[in-house]
mmCIF file of C-alpha atoms in Angstrom:
data_model
loop_
_atom_site.group_PDB
_atom_site.id
_atom_site.type_symbol
_atom_site.label_atom_id
_atom_site.label_comp_id
_atom_site.label_asym_id
_atom_site.label_seq_id
_atom_site.Cartn_x
_atom_site.Cartn_y
_atom_site.Cartn_z
ATOM 1 C CA UNK A 1 210.907 -13.665 60.495
ATOM 2 C CA UNK A 2 211.883 -14.823 56.888
ATOM 3 C CA UNK A 3 214.530 -12.052 57.146
ATOM 4 C CA UNK A 4 215.669 -12.418 60.225
ATOM 5 C CA UNK A 5 216.358 -16.442 59.373
ATOM 6 C CA UNK A 6 217.476 -16.239 55.704
ATOM 7 C CA UNK A 7 217.428 -12.540 54.426
ATOM 8 C CA UNK A 8 220.852 -11.541 56.118
ATOM 9 C CA UNK A 9 224.304 -12.772 55.802
ATOM 10 C CA UNK A 10 223.732 -14.293 59.111
ATOM 11 C CA UNK A 11 220.844 -16.164 61.014
ATOM 12 C CA UNK A 12 219.232 -14.229 63.951
ATOM 13 C CA UNK A 13 216.978 -16.221 66.272
ATOM 14 C CA UNK A 14 214.470 -14.375 68.397
ATOM 15 C CA UNK A 15 213.665 -16.945 70.938
ATOM 16 C CA UNK A 16 210.794 -15.003 72.438
ATOM 17 C CA UNK A 17 208.017 -14.825 69.832
ATOM 18 C CA UNK A 18 204.705 -13.747 71.844
ATOM 19 C CA UNK A 19 202.068 -11.410 71.219
ATOM 20 C CA UNK A 20 203.691 -8.802 73.577
ATOM 21 C CA UNK A 21 206.863 -8.566 71.418
ATOM 22 C CA UNK A 22 204.610 -7.595 68.150
ATOM 23 C CA UNK A 23 203.670 -3.930 67.477
ATOM 24 C CA UNK A 24 201.456 -2.878 64.781
ATOM 25 C CA UNK A 25 202.772 0.311 62.577
ATOM 26 C CA UNK A 26 200.281 2.699 61.118
ATOM 27 C CA UNK A 27 199.562 0.355 58.164
ATOM 28 C CA UNK A 28 198.471 -2.436 61.109
ATOM 29 C CA UNK A 29 201.473 -4.386 59.847
ATOM 30 C CA UNK A 30 202.956 -6.554 62.651
ATOM 31 C CA UNK A 31 206.381 -5.827 63.399
ATOM 32 C CA UNK A 32 208.696 -8.012 65.765
ATOM 33 C CA UNK A 33 210.619 -5.972 68.714
ATOM 34 C CA UNK A 34 212.160 -7.194 71.924
ATOM 35 C CA UNK A 35 215.365 -8.552 70.927
ATOM 36 C CA UNK A 36 216.602 -8.970 74.265
ATOM 37 C CA UNK A 37 216.945 -12.936 74.049
ATOM 38 C CA UNK A 38 217.956 -12.904 70.539
ATOM 39 C CA UNK A 39 221.170 -14.588 69.125
ATOM 40 C CA UNK A 40 222.847 -14.288 66.119
ATOM 41 C CA UNK A 41 224.282 -17.458 64.712
ATOM 42 C CA UNK A 42 225.894 -18.695 61.217
ATOM 43 C CA UNK A 43 223.546 -20.110 58.946
ATOM 44 C CA UNK A 44 223.712 -23.894 59.437
ATOM 45 C CA UNK A 45 224.584 -23.511 63.070
ATOM 46 C CA UNK A 46 222.756 -24.844 65.769
ATOM 47 C CA UNK A 47 223.051 -23.314 68.846
ATOM 48 C CA UNK A 48 222.929 -24.807 72.433
ATOM 49 C CA UNK A 49 222.191 -22.475 75.618
ATOM 50 C CA UNK A 50 223.184 -23.576 79.033
ATOM 51 C CA UNK A 51 219.737 -22.075 80.176
ATOM 52 C CA UNK A 52 216.173 -22.375 78.815
ATOM 53 C CA UNK A 53 214.818 -18.841 78.011
ATOM 54 C CA UNK A 54 211.600 -17.659 76.543
ATOM 55 C CA UNK A 55 208.239 -17.248 77.798
ATOM 56 C CA UNK A 56 206.198 -20.422 78.716
ATOM 57 C CA UNK A 57 203.340 -21.120 76.651
ATOM 58 C CA UNK A 58 205.619 -20.009 73.725
ATOM 59 C CA UNK A 59 208.428 -22.164 73.790
ATOM 60 C CA UNK A 60 209.123 -25.266 71.674
ATOM 61 C CA UNK A 61 208.898 -28.493 73.481
ATOM 62 C CA UNK A 62 212.611 -29.043 72.333
ATOM 63 C CA UNK A 63 213.719 -25.805 73.799
ATOM 64 C CA UNK A 64 212.459 -27.338 77.163
ATOM 65 C CA UNK A 65 214.215 -30.798 76.691
ATOM 66 C CA UNK A 66 217.433 -30.141 75.056
ATOM 67 C CA UNK A 67 217.916 -26.218 75.775
ATOM 68 C CA UNK A 68 218.412 -25.779 71.772
ATOM 69 C CA UNK A 69 217.100 -22.760 69.906
ATOM 70 C CA UNK A 70 216.842 -23.032 65.989
ATOM 71 C CA UNK A 71 214.567 -21.381 63.474
ATOM 72 C CA UNK A 72 211.859 -23.848 63.954
ATOM 73 C CA UNK A 73 211.775 -23.051 67.835
ATOM 74 C CA UNK A 74 210.522 -19.353 66.305
ATOM 75 C CA UNK A 75 208.488 -20.794 64.136
ATOM 76 C CA UNK A 76 206.766 -22.550 66.985
ATOM 77 C CA UNK A 77 206.457 -19.056 68.668
ATOM 78 C CA UNK A 78 204.814 -17.984 65.837
ATOM 79 C CA UNK A 79 202.402 -20.713 65.359
ATOM 80 C CA UNK A 80 201.151 -20.129 69.203
ATOM 81 C CA UNK A 81 200.985 -16.521 68.508
ATOM 82 C CA UNK A 82 198.797 -17.298 65.406
ATOM 83 C CA UNK A 83 196.262 -19.464 67.609
ATOM 84 C CA UNK A 84 196.237 -16.856 70.570
ATOM 85 C CA UNK A 85 194.935 -14.001 67.987
ATOM 86 C CA UNK A 86 192.406 -16.214 66.243
ATOM 87 C CA UNK A 87 191.137 -17.932 69.356
ATOM 88 C CA UNK A 88 191.561 -14.881 71.686
ATOM 89 C CA UNK A 89 192.747 -17.164 74.338
ATOM 90 C CA UNK A 90 195.991 -17.221 76.202
ATOM 91 C CA UNK A 91 198.455 -19.941 75.526
ATOM 92 C CA UNK A 92 198.574 -21.422 79.025
ATOM 93 C CA UNK A 93 195.158 -23.073 80.427
ATOM 94 C CA UNK A 94 193.493 -20.216 82.260
ATOM 95 C CA UNK A 95 191.088 -21.331 85.420
ATOM 96 C CA UNK A 96 191.960 -24.767 84.609
ATOM 97 C CA UNK A 97 191.365 -24.614 80.907
ATOM 98 C CA UNK A 98 193.149 -26.637 78.654
ATOM 99 C CA UNK A 99 196.237 -25.594 77.145
ATOM 100 C CA UNK A 100 195.541 -23.857 73.891
ATOM 101 C CA UNK A 101 197.356 -25.987 71.469
ATOM 102 C CA UNK A 102 195.407 -28.998 72.770
ATOM 103 C CA UNK A 103 192.336 -27.481 72.842
ATOM 104 C CA UNK A 104 192.673 -26.110 69.223
ATOM 105 C CA UNK A 105 193.890 -29.756 68.221
ATOM 106 C CA UNK A 106 190.950 -31.426 69.922
ATOM 107 C CA UNK A 107 188.331 -29.136 68.330
ATOM 108 C CA UNK A 108 190.089 -30.068 65.061
ATOM 109 C CA UNK A 109 189.957 -33.937 65.559
ATOM 110 C CA UNK A 110 186.569 -33.249 66.524
ATOM 111 C CA UNK A 111 185.673 -31.782 63.118
ATOM 112 C CA UNK A 112 184.603 -28.302 64.538
ATOM 113 C CA UNK A 113 187.858 -26.291 64.147
ATOM 114 C CA UNK A 114 186.199 -23.218 63.492
ATOM 115 C CA UNK A 115 184.510 -23.223 67.129
ATOM 116 C CA UNK A 116 188.116 -22.331 68.109
ATOM 117 C CA UNK A 117 187.616 -18.704 66.460
ATOM 118 C CA UNK A 118 187.551 -15.934 69.402
ATOM 119 C CA UNK A 119 183.744 -15.853 70.410
ATOM 120 C CA UNK A 120 183.344 -12.076 69.767
ATOM 121 C CA UNK A 121 184.383 -12.158 66.284
ATOM 122 C CA UNK A 122 182.133 -15.171 65.641
ATOM 123 C CA UNK A 123 179.350 -13.381 67.103
ATOM 124 C CA UNK A 124 179.720 -10.598 64.243
ATOM 125 C CA UNK A 125 179.403 -13.309 61.753
ATOM 126 C CA UNK A 126 181.746 -11.185 59.261
ATOM 127 C CA UNK A 127 184.513 -13.764 58.889
ATOM 128 C CA UNK A 128 185.214 -16.220 55.977
ATOM 129 C CA UNK A 129 184.948 -19.670 57.595
ATOM 130 C CA UNK A 130 187.414 -21.739 54.986
ATOM 131 C CA UNK A 131 189.907 -18.685 55.955
ATOM 132 C CA UNK A 132 189.452 -18.806 59.605
ATOM 133 C CA UNK A 133 190.232 -22.680 59.125
ATOM 134 C CA UNK A 134 193.491 -22.269 57.000
ATOM 135 C CA UNK A 135 194.755 -19.671 59.412
ATOM 136 C CA UNK A 136 194.216 -22.241 62.283
ATOM 137 C CA UNK A 137 195.512 -25.047 60.455
ATOM 138 C CA UNK A 138 199.132 -23.051 59.815
ATOM 139 C CA UNK A 139 199.035 -22.297 63.449
ATOM 140 C CA UNK A 140 198.577 -26.169 64.362
ATOM 141 C CA UNK A 141 201.376 -26.938 61.616
ATOM 142 C CA UNK A 142 203.778 -24.527 62.983
ATOM 143 C CA UNK A 143 203.421 -26.246 66.668
ATOM 144 C CA UNK A 144 203.894 -29.532 65.690
ATOM 145 C CA UNK A 145 205.635 -31.380 68.356
ATOM 146 C CA UNK A 146 208.445 -32.691 65.931
ATOM 147 C CA UNK A 147 210.610 -29.511 64.862
ATOM 148 C CA UNK A 148 210.956 -31.338 61.741
ATOM 149 C CA UNK A 149 207.575 -31.449 60.744
ATOM 150 C CA UNK A 150 207.224 -27.462 61.044
ATOM 151 C CA UNK A 151 207.345 -25.196 57.916
ATOM 152 C CA UNK A 152 210.052 -22.486 57.803
ATOM 153 C CA UNK A 153 208.787 -19.010 58.005
ATOM 154 C CA UNK A 154 208.749 -18.626 54.128
ATOM 155 C CA UNK A 155 206.855 -22.264 54.164
ATOM 156 C CA UNK A 156 204.239 -20.512 56.943
ATOM 157 C CA UNK A 157 203.930 -17.678 54.597
ATOM 158 C CA UNK A 158 202.946 -19.664 51.285
ATOM 159 C CA UNK A 159 200.838 -22.819 53.847
ATOM 160 C CA UNK A 160 198.674 -19.548 54.885
ATOM 161 C CA UNK A 161 197.947 -18.289 51.419
ATOM 162 C CA UNK A 162 196.762 -15.031 52.134
ATOM 163 C CA UNK A 163 196.778 -15.285 55.925
#
């Protein structure tokens, strides 16, 4: 995503970052796919759309309110993806459960962030609690409601350390 946002002569906004659009190659490295909703813009230009597009649960609040996609809306989707993978839960609350971001945020505020880790992984006891906490915090930072608070994808790389 750093390349899409910064590495080319124009900026590509994917607009639909989600688990089903990430494929793993032979080395288990994630590759972003399905560019059907993507838009190409000049750097520094924020495009407004006439319709809200994306997948519920992965769309940044400002996309729903204003219909405007930016690199920060892709960062939001990336943050939801990170939380989904680490927690093993869908972004939208299922069977009346709390939405993923709210649930993880509540655990962090309660001082029990590591409880958000996927129960299957927790049972194996083969994880680094500090690393899990750091990755969950990166996911939460990327999903801040204020887009100006979210890091760039380059910032997400450094914020996560080895994550």
